[in-house]
Short mmCIF file of C-alpha atoms in Angstrom, two decimals:
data_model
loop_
_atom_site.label_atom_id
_atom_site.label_comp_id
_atom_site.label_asym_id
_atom_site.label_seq_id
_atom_site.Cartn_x
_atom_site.Cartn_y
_atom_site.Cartn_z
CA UNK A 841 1.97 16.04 -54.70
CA UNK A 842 3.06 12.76 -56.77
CA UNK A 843 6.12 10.48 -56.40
CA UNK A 844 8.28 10.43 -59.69
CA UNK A 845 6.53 6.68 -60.23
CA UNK A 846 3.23 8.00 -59.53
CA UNK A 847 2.90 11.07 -61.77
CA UNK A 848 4.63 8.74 -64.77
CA UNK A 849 1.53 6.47 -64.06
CA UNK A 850 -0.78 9.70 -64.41
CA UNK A 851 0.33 9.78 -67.95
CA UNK A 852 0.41 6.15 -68.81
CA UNK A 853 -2.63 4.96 -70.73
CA UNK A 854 -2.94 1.23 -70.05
CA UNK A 855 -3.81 0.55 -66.31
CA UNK A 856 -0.97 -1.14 -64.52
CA UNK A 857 -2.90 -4.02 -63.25
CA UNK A 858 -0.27 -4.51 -60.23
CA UNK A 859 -2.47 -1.24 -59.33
CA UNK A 860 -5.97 -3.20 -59.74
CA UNK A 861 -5.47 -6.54 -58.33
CA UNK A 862 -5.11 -5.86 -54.89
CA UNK A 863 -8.10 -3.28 -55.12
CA UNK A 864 -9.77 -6.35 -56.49
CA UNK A 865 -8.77 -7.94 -53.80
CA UNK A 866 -9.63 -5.60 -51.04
CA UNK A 867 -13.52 -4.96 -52.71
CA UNK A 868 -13.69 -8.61 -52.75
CA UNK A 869 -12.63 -9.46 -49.04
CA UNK A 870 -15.57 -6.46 -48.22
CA UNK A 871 -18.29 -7.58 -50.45
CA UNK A 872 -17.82 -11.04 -48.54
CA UNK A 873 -17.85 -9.52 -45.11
CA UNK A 874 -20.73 -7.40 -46.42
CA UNK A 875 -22.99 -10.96 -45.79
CA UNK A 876 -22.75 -10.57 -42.24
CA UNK A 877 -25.42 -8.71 -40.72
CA UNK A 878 -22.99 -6.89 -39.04
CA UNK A 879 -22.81 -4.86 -42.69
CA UNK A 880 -26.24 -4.70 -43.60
CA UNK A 881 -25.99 -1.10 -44.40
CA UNK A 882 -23.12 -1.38 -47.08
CA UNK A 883 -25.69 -3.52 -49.12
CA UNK A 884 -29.01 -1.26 -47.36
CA UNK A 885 -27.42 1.56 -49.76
CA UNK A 886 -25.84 -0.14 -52.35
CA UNK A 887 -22.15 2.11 -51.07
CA UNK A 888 -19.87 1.55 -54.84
CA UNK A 889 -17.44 3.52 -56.60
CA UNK A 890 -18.44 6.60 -58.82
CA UNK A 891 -18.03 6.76 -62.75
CA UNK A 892 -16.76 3.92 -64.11
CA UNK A 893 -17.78 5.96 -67.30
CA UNK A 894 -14.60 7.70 -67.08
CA UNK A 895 -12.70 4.44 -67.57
CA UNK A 896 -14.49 3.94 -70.59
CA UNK A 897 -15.03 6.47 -72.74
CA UNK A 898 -13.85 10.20 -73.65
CA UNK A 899 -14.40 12.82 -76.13
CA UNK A 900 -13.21 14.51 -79.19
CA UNK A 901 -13.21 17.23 -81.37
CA UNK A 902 -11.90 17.47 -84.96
CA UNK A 903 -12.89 18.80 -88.30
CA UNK A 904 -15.61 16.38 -90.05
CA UNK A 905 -13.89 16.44 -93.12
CA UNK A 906 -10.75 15.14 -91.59
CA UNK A 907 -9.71 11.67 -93.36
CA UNK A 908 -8.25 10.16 -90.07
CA UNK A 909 -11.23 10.75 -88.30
CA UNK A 910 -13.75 9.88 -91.04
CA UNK A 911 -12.06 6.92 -91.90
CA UNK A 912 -11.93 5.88 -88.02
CA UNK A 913 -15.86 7.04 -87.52
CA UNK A 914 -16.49 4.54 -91.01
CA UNK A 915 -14.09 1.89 -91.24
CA UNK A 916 -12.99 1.20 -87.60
CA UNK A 917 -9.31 1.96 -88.35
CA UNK A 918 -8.30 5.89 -88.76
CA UNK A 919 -4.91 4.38 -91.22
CA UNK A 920 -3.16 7.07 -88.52
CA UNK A 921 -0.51 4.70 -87.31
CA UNK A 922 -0.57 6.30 -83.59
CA UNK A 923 -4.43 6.39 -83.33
CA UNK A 924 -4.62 2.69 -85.15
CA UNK A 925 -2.27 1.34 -82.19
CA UNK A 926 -4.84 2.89 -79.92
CA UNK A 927 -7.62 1.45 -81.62
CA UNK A 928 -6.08 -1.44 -81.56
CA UNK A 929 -4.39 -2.10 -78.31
CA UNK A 930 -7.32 -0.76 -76.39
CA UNK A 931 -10.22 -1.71 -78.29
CA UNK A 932 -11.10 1.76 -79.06
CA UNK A 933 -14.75 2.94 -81.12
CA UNK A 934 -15.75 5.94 -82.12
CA UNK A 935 -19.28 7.28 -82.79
CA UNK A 936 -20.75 11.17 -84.07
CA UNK A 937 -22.04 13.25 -81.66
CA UNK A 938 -22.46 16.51 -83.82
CA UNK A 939 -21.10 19.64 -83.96
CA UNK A 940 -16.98 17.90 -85.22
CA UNK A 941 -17.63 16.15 -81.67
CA UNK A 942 -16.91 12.05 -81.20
CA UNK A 943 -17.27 9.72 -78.57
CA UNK A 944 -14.57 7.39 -78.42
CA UNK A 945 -14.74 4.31 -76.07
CA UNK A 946 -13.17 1.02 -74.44
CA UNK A 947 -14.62 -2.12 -73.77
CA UNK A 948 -11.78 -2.46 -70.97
CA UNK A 949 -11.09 0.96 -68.59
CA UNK A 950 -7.90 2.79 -69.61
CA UNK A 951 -6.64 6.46 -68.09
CA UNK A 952 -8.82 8.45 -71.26
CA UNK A 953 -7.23 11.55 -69.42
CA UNK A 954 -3.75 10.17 -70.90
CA UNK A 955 -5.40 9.45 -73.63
CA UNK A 956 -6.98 12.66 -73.94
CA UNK A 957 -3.63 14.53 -73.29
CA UNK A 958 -2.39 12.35 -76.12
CA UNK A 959 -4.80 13.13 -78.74
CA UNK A 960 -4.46 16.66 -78.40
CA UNK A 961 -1.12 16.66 -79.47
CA UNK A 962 -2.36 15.77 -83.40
CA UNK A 963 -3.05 18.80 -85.18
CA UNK A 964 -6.07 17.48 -86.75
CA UNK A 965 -7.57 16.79 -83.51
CA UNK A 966 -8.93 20.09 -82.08
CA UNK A 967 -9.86 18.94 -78.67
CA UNK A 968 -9.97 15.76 -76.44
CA UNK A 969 -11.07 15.08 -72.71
CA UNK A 970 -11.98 12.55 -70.89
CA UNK A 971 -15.90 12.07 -69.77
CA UNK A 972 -17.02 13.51 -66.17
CA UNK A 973 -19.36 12.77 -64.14
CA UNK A 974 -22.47 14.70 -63.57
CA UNK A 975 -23.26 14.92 -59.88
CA UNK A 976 -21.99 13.33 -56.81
CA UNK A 977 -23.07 10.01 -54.99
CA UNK A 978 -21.63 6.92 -53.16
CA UNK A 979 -17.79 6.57 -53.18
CA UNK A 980 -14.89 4.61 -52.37
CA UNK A 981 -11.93 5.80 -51.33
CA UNK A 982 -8.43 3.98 -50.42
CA UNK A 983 -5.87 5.57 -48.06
CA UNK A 984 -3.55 3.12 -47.54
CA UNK A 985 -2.38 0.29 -49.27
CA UNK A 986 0.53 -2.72 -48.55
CA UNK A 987 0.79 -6.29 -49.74
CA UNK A 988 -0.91 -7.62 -47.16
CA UNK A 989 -3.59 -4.49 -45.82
CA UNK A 990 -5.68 -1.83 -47.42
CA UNK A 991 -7.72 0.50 -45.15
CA UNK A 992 -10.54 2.24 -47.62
CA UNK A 993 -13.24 4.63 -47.02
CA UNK A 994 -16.50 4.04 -48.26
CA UNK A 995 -19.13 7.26 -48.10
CA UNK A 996 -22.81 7.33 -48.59
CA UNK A 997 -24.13 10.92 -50.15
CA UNK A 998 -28.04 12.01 -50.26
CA UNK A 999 -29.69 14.65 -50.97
CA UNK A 1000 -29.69 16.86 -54.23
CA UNK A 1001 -26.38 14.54 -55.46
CA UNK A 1002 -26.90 15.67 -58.66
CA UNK A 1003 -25.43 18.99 -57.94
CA UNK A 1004 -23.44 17.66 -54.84
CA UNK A 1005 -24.24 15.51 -51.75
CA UNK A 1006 -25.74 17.57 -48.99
CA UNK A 1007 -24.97 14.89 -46.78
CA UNK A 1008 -22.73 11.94 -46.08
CA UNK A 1009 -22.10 8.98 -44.08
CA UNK A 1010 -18.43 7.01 -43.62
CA UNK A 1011 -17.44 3.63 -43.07
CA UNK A 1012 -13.89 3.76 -42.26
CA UNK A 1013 -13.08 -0.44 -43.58
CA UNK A 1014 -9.53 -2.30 -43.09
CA UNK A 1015 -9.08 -5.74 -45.58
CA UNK A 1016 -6.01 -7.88 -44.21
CA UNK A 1017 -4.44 -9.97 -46.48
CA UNK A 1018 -5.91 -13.14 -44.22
CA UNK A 1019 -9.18 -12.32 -45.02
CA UNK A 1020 -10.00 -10.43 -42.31
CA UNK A 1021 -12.43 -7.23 -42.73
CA UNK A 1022 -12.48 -4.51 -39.79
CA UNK A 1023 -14.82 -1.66 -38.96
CA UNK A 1024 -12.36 0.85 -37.78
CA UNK A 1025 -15.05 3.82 -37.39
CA UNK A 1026 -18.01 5.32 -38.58
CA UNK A 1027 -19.03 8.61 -38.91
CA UNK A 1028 -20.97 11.60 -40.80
CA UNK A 1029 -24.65 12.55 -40.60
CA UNK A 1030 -27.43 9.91 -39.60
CA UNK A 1031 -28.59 7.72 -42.06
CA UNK A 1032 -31.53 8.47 -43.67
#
């Protein structure tokens, strides 16, 4: 269930970087505690976020002989003014993939399932989603977040991630806003 604020920010494109910086902050606070020895197995198995791909790109579907999308695919522009205000305020390519499919993509992460949602609404566009990720792996997850604190999750997966994890390991981690980084628990199957 979403907050009125929180499901508007489901549909906004352009990430509200109030939203990243103290993330930012948080990662950077652990990657510096991660020096000790204390955290030797955050760096051991490399723990990080999954699919940063789906910041970055998504994809479409539309008829080849469409002139928005040909001219976009050719020229860099699509002379669609919605789609060239994309293009333009997000930095937006878009290359063939066959079959009336393209792959459009950022050079900075934006919410391509807005995006998507978006695009569908032309009628020359048949189709548009955002790219998944195949498989499972290493995450980070937040659960609480204030000015000054944000307590995250970070889980190790192994075995047969491409299809899903078959097991898992947690670091429960709390960043304060002084710098400080605590080990609240750990738990999940043994470490490999």
């Amino acid at each position: 269930m979403y907050l009125n604020d929180e499901s508007k920010e489901l549909k906004d494109i352009a990430i509200d970087e109030s939203d990243v910086g103290p993330i930012v902050a948080a990662l950077q606070m652990v990657f510096l505690d991660s020096l000790l020895q204390a955290s030797q197995e955050i760096r051991e198995y490399q723990i990080h976020t999954l699919c940063p791909i789906q910041l970055h790109e998504g994809i479409l579907k539309s008829d080849t002989t469409n002139t928005y999308i040909n001219s976009w695919y050719h020229n860099g522009f699509s002379t669609h003014g919605l789609i060239d205000n994309y293009i333009y305020q997000y930095g937006i390519d878009l290359d063939s993939i066959g079959n009336n499919q393209y792959k459009y993509k950022s050079k900075i992460g934006i919410n391509y399932m807005a995006l998507a949602s978006e695009l569908k609404k032309l009628p020359f566009v048949l189709d548009a989603t955002s790219s998944s990720c195949i498989g499972d792996g290493s995450q980070i997850e937040i659960i609480d977040n204030t000015s000054d604190y944000i307590h995250l999750i970070y889980s190790y997966g192994w075995g047969d991630c491409p299809a899903g994890c078959i097991k898992r390991h947690y670091w429960e981690i709390g960043v304060y806003g002084s710098g400080i980084v605590e080990l609240i628990a750990e738990s999940g199957n043994n470490l490999p």
